[in-house]
GROMACS .gro file of C-alpha atoms in nm:
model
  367
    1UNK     CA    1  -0.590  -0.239  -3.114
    2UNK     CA    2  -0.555  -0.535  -2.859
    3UNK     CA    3  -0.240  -0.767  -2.821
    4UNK     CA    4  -0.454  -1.007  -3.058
    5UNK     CA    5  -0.415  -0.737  -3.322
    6UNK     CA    6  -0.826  -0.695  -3.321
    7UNK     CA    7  -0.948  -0.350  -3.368
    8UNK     CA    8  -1.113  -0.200  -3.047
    9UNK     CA    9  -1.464  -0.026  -3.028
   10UNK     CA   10  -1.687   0.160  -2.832
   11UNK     CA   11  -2.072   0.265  -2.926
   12UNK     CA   12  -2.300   0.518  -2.767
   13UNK     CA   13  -2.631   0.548  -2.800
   14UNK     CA   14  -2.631   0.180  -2.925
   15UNK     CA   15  -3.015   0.148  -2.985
   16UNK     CA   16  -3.140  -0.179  -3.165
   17UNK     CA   17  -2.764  -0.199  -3.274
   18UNK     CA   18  -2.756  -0.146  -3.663
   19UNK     CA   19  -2.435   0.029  -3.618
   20UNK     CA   20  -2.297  -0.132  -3.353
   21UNK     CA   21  -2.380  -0.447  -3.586
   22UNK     CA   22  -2.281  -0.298  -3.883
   23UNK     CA   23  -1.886  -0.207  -3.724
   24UNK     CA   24  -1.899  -0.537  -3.594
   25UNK     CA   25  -1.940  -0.725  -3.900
   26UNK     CA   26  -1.648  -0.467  -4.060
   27UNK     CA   27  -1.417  -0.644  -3.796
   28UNK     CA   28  -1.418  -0.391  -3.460
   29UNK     CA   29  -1.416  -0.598  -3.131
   30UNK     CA   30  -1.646  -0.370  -2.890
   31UNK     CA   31  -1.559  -0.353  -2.559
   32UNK     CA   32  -1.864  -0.154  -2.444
   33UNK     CA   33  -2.253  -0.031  -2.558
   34UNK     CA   34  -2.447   0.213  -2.400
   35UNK     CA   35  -2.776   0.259  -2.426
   36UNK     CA   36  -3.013   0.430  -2.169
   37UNK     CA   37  -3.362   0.256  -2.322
   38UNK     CA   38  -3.473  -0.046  -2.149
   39UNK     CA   39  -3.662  -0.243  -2.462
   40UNK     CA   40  -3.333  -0.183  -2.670
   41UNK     CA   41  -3.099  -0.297  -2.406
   42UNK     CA   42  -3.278  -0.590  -2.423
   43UNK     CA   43  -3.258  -0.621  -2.786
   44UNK     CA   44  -2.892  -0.606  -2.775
   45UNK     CA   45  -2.893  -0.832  -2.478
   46UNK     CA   46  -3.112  -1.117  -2.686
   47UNK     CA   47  -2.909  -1.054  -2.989
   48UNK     CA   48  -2.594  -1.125  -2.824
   49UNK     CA   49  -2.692  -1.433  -2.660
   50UNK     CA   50  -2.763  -1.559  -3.002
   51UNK     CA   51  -2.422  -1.491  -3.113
   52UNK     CA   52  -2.441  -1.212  -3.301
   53UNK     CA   53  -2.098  -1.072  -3.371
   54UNK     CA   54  -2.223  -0.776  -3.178
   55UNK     CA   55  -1.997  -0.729  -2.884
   56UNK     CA   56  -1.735  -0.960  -2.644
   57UNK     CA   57  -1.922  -1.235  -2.423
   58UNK     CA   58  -1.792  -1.029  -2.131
   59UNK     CA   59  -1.887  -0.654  -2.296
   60UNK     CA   60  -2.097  -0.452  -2.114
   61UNK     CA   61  -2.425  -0.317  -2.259
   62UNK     CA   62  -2.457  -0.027  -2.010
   63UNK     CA   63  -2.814   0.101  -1.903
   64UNK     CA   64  -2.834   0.407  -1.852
   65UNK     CA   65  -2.733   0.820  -1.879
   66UNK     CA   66  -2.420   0.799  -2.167
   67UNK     CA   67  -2.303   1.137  -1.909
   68UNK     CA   68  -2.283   0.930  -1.635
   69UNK     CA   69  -2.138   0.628  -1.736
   70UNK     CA   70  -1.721   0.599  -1.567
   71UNK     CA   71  -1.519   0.456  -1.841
   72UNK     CA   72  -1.238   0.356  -1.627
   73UNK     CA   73  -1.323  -0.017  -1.668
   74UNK     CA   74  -1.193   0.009  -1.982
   75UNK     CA   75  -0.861  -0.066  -1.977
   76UNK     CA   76  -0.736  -0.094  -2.314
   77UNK     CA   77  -0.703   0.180  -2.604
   78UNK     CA   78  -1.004   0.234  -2.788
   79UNK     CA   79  -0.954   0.264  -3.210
   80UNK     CA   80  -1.328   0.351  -3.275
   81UNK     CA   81  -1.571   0.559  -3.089
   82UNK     CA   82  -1.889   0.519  -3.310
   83UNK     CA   83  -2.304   0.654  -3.212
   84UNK     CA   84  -2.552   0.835  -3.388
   85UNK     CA   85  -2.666   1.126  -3.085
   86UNK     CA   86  -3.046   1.111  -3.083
   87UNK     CA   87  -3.177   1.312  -3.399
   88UNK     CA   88  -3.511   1.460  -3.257
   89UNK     CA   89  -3.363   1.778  -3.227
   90UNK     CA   90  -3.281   1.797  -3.609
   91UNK     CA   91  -3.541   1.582  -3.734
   92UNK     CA   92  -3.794   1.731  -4.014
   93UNK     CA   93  -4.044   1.531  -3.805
   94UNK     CA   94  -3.959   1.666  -3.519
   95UNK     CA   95  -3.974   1.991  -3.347
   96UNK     CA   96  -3.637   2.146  -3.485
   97UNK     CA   97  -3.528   2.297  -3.187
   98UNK     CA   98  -3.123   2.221  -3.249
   99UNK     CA   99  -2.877   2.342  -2.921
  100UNK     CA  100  -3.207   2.442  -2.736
  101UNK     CA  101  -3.343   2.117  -2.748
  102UNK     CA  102  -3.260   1.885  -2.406
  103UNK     CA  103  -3.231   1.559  -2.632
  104UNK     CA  104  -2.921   1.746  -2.817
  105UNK     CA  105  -2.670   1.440  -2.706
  106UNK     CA  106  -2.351   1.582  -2.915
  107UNK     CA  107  -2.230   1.746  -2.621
  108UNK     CA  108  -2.228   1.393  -2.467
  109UNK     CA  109  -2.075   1.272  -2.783
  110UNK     CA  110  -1.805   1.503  -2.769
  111UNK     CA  111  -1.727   1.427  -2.360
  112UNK     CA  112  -1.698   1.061  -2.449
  113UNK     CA  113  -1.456   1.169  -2.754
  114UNK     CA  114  -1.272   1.354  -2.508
  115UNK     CA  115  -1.234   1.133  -2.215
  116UNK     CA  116  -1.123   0.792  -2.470
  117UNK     CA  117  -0.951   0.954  -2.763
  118UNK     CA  118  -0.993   0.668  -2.974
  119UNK     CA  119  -0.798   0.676  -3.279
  120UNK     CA  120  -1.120   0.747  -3.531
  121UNK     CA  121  -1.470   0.787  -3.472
  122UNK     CA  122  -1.792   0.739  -3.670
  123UNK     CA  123  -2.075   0.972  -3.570
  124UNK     CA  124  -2.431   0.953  -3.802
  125UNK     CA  125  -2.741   1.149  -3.751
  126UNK     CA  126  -3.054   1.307  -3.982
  127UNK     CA  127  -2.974   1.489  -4.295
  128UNK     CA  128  -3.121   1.786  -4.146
  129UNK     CA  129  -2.907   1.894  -3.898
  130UNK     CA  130  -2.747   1.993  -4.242
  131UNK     CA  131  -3.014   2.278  -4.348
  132UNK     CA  132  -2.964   2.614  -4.373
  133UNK     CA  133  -3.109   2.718  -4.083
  134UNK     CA  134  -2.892   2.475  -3.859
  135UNK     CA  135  -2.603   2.612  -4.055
  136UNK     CA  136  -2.453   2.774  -3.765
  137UNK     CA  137  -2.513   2.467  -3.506
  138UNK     CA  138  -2.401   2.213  -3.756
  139UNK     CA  139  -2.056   2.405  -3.807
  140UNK     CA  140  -2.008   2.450  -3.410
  141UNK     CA  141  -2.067   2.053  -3.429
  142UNK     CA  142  -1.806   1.989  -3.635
  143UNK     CA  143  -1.567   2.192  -3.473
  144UNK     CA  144  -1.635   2.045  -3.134
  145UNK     CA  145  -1.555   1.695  -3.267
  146UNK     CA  146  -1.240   1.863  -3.421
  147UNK     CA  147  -1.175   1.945  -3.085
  148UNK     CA  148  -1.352   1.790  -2.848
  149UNK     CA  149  -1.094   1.822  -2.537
  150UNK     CA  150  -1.201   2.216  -2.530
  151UNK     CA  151  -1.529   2.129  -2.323
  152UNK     CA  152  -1.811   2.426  -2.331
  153UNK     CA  153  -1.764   2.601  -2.005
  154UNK     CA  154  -2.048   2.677  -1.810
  155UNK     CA  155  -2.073   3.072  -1.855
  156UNK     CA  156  -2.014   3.044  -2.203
  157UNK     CA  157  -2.344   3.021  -2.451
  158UNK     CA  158  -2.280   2.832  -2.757
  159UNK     CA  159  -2.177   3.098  -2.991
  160UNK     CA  160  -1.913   3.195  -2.766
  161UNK     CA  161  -1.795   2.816  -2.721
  162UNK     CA  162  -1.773   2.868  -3.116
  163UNK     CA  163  -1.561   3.133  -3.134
  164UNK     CA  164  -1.301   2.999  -2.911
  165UNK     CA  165  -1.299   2.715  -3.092
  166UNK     CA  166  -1.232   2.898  -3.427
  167UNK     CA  167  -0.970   3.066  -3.275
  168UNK     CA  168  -0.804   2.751  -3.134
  169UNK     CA  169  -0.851   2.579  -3.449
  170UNK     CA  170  -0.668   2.827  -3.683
  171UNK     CA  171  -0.397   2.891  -3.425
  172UNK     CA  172  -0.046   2.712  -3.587
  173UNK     CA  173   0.058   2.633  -3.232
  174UNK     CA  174  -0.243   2.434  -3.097
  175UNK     CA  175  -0.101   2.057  -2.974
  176UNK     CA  176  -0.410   1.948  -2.825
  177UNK     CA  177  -0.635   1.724  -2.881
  178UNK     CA  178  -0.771   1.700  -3.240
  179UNK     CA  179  -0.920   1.519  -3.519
  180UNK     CA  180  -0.900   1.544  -3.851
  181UNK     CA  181  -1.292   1.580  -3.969
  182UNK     CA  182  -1.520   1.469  -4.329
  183UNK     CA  183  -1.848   1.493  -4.308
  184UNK     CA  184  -2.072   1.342  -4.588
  185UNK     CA  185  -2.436   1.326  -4.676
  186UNK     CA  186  -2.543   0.977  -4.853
  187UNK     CA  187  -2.873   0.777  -4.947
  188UNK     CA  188  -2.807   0.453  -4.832
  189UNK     CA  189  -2.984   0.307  -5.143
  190UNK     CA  190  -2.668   0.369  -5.271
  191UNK     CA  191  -2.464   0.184  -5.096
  192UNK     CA  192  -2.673  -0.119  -5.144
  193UNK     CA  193  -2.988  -0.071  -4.884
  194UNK     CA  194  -3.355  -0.137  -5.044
  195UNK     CA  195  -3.427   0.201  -4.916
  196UNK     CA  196  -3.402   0.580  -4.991
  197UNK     CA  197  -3.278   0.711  -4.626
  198UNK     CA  198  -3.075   1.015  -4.627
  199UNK     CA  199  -2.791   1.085  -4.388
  200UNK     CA  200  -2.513   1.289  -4.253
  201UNK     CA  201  -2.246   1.059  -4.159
  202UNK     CA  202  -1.962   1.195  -3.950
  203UNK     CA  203  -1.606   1.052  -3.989
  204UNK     CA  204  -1.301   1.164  -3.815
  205UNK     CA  205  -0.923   1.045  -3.748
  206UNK     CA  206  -0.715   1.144  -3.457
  207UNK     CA  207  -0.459   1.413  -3.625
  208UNK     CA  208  -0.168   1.132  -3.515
  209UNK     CA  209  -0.315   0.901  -3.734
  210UNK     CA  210  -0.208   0.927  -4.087
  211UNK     CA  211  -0.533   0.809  -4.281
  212UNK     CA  212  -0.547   0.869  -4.662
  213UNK     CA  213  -0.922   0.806  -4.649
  214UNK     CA  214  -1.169   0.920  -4.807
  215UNK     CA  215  -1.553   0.809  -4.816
  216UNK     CA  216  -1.656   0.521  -4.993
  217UNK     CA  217  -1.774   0.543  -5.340
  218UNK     CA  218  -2.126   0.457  -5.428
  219UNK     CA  219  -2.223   0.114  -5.514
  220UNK     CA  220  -2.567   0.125  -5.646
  221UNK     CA  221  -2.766   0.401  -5.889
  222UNK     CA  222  -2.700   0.561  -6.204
  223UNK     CA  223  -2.430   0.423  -6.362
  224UNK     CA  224  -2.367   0.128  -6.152
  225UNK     CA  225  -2.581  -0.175  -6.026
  226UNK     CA  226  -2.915  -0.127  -5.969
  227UNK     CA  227  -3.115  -0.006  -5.659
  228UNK     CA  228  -3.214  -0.290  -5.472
  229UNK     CA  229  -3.617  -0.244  -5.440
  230UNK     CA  230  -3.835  -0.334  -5.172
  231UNK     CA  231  -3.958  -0.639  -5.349
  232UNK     CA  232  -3.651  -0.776  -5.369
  233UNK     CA  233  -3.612  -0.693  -5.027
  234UNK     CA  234  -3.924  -0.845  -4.890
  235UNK     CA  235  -3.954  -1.112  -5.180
  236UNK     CA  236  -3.922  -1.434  -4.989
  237UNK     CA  237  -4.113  -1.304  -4.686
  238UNK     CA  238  -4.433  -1.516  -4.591
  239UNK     CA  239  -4.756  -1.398  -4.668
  240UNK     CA  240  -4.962  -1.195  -4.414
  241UNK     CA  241  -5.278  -1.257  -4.239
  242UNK     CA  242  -5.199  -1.073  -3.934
  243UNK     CA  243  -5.588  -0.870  -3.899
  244UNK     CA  244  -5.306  -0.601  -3.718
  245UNK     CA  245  -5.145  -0.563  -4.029
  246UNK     CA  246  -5.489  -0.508  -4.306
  247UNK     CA  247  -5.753  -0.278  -4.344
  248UNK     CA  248  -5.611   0.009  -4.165
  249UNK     CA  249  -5.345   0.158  -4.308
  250UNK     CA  250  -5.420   0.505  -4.489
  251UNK     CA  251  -5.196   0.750  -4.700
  252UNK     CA  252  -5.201   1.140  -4.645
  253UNK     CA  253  -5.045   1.403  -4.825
  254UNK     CA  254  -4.663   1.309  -4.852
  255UNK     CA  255  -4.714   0.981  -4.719
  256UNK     CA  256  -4.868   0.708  -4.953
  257UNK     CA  257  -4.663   0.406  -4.907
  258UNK     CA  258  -4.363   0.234  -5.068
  259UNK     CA  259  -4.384   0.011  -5.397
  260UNK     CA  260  -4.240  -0.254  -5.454
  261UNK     CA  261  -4.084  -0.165  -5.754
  262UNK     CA  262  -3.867   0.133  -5.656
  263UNK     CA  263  -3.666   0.137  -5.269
  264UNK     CA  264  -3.817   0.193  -4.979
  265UNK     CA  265  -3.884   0.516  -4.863
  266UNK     CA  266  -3.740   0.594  -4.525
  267UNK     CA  267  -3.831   0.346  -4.247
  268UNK     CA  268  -3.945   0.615  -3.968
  269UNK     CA  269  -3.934   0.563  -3.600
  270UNK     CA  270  -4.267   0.577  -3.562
  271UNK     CA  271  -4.320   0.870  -3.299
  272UNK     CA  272  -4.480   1.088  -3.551
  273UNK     CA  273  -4.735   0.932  -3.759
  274UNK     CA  274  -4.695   0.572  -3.805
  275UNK     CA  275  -5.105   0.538  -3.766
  276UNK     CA  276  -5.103   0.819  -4.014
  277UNK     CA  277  -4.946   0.668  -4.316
  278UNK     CA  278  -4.589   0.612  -4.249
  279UNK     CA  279  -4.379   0.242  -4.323
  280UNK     CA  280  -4.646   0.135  -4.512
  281UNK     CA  281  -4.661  -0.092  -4.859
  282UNK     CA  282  -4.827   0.017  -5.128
  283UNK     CA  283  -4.989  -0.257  -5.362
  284UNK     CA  284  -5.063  -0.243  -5.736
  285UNK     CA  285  -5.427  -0.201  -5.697
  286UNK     CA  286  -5.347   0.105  -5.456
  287UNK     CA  287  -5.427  -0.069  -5.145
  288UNK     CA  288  -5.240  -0.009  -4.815
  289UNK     CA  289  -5.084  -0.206  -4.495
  290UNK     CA  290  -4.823  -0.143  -4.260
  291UNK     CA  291  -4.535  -0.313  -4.281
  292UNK     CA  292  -4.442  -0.628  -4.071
  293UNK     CA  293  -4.103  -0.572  -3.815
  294UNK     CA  294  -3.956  -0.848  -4.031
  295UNK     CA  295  -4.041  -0.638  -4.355
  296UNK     CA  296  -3.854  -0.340  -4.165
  297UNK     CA  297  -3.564  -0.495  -4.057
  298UNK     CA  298  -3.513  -0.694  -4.400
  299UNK     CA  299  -3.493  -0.313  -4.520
  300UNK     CA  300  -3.320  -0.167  -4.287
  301UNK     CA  301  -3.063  -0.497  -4.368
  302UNK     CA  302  -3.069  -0.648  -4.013
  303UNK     CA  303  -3.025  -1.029  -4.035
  304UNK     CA  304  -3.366  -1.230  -4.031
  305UNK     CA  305  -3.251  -1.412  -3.736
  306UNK     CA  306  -3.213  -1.030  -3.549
  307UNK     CA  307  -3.488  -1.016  -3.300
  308UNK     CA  308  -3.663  -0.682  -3.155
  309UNK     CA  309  -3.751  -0.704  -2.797
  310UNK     CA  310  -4.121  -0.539  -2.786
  311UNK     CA  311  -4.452  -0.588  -2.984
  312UNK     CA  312  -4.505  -0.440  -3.311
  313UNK     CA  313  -4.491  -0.067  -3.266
  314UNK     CA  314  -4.208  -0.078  -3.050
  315UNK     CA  315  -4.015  -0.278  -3.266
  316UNK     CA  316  -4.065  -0.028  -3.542
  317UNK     CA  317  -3.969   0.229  -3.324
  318UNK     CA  318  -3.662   0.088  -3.305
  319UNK     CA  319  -3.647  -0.048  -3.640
  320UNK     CA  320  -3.654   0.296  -3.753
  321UNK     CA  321  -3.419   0.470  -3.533
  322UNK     CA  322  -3.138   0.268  -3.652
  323UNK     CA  323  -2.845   0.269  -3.917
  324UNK     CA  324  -2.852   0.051  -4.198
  325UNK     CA  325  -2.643  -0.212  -4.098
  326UNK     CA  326  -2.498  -0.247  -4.470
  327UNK     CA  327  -2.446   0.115  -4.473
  328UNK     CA  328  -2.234   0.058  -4.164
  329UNK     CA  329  -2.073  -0.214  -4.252
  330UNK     CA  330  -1.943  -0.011  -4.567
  331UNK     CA  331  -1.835   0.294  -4.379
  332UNK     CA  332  -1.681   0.118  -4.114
  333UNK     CA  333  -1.478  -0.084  -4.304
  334UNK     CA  334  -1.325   0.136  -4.448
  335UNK     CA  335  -1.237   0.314  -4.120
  336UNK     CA  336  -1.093  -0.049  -4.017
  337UNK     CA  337  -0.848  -0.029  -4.319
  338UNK     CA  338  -0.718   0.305  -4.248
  339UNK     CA  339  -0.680   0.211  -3.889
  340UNK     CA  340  -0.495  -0.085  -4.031
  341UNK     CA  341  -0.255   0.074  -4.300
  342UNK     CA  342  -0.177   0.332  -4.017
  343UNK     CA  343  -0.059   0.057  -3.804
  344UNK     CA  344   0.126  -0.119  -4.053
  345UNK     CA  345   0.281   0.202  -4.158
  346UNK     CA  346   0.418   0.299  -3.756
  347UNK     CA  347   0.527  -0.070  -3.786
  348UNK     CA  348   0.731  -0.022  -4.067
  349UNK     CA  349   0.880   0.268  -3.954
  350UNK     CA  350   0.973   0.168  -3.579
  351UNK     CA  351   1.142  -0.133  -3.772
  352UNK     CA  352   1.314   0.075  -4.019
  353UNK     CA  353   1.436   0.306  -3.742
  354UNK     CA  354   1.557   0.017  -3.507
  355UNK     CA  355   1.758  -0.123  -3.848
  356UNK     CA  356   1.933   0.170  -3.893
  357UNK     CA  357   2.022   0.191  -3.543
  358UNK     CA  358   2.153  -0.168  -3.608
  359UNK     CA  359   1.946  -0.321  -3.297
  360UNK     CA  360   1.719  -0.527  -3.552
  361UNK     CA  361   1.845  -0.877  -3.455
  362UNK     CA  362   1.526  -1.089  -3.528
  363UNK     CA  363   1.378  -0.958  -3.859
  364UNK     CA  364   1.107  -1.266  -3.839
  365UNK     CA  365   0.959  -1.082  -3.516
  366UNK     CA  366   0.834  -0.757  -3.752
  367UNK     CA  367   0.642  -0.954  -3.989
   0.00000   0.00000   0.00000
């Protein structure tokens, strides 16, 4: 938290900035973005000059290798580490290949964690880093972000780094480093988002923090309002004429398009089939086209002022590699609360403690 009482924040592996977006809007003041791809760099970059409430006028949006990025121009206290590591290596689209897979970027995540040891962090990635056969991986995750300070060394294989973390992290006596760890899987439809997109969103508070939090409650579905569908999503939208855009769409098996009635179904990135039958509408007479960027991002619940650097394909590539920024906004705010009755809370108590010392002279200067 800075002397202006502002929450602090730092994102990796900022993207088109849905999250980074998303905290922002839930009150954190980021202080730094990193992002090694050029066309979303420049996404954040046009964003921000449009005032955005994305980052500080002076904040860096750093281009490049998040493991080779020096912090040490940061010289405040960070409250919120947030990123979501790339997902290729637990996709169901992708090739599945977990710790043996080169784009595997929680190691990264957990260096960062180390080196800033910001008071909570927010970490999201693909529902499927929570199947059964990532079991294993996905529990070594979570204890690595329990304790990220106890770095893999470089003899050790994974499973080994896994053991000594169990051991460390059922020993009574351990006064390192740690954080307190929930991890949750959601649908962001409900939460609000015109779109069925399941994730595995990754919360944890440093164990000095004392957080009674616990994820937020659902907002949409059965029971409560209504799913917001991709026609009301898209409703007000101009009409299309765009030849890019008609005639050459097509479904295959598992992919046949979103109606309008229902939510979305998962914007994808668009790596793995986007010409096959992927982000595409639906109509009532069966027919087919690809959604527009500004049809993506209304589901995804960027701003229609947000702008994608990149034609059409690469905007949906990064369309669909992002958070919700709703969903964000949600989770992050209540993170920001936490972080806020935990502050109020040491307050209290350093004033209490000073009273009954009887060095309290100026009562007006706690409140």
């Amino acid at each position: 938290m800075d002397a202006q009482g502002n929450l602090t924040a730092v994102e990796l592996f900022a993207g088109a900035g849905g999250l980074l977006l998303g905290t922002s809007l839930a009150g954190f003041r980021h202080l730094a973005a990193a992002e090694w791809e050029h066309n979303c760099c420049n996404t954040l970059r046009l964003n921000q000059d449009k005032g955005y409430p994305l980052i500080d006028n002076d904040m860096r949006v750093i281009e490049g290798d998040v493991r080779e990025v020096d912090w040490s121009f940061l010289s405040e206290d960070i409250d919120l580490l947030a990123g979501g590591p790339p997902c290729q290596p637990f996709s169901l689209g992708g090739l599945a290949r977990a710790e043996t897979d080169k784009r595997d970027m929680f190691p990264a995540y957990t260096a960062v964690l180390a080196e800033l040891r910001p008071r909570a962090f927010i970490c999201e990635n693909v529902k499927g880093l929570t199947r059964e056969s990532f079991h294993q991986y996905y529990e070594y995750i979570l204890l690595r972000l329990q304790h990220p300070s106890l770095a893999k060394r470089e003899d050790e294989t994974w499973e080994q780094h896994a053991v000594r973390l169990s051991r460390v992290h059922t020993s009574a006596d351990h006064e390192g480093l740690r954080y307190e760890v929930v991890p949750t899987v959601v649908d962001a439809a409900d939460f609000g988002v015109p779109q069925h997109r399941h994730r595995v969103i990754i919360v944890g508070f440093r164990s000095d923090v004392e957080a009674s939090w616990a994820f937020p409650q659902r907002t949409h579905g059965q029971g409560l309002s209504d799913w917001i569908t991709l026609g009301e999503a898209v409703d007000n939208l101009p009409s299309l004429n765009n030849e890019m855009h008609e005639g050459k769409a097509r479904a295959y098996p598992g992919h046949t398009g979103s109606v309008f009635d229902k939510p979305s179904k998962a914007i994808k990135a668009g790596v793995h089939g986007v010409p096959g039958g992927e982000n595409m509408i639906r109509f009532d007479d069966d027919s087919l086209r690809y959604m527009t960027v500004r049809e993506a991002a209304r589901i995804q619940t960027f701003p229609d002022g947000y702008e994608f650097s990149g034609a059409w394909s690469e905007g949906m590539r990064q369309i669909g590699n992002a958070v919700p920024v709703e969903l964000a906004r949600v989770v992050a705010s209540s993170v920001a609360c936490a972080l806020r009755e935990d502050t109020a809370r040491k307050q209290m108590n350093a004033y209490l403690s000073l009273r009954l010392k009887g060095v309290v002279a100026n009562e007006a200067a706690f409140v």
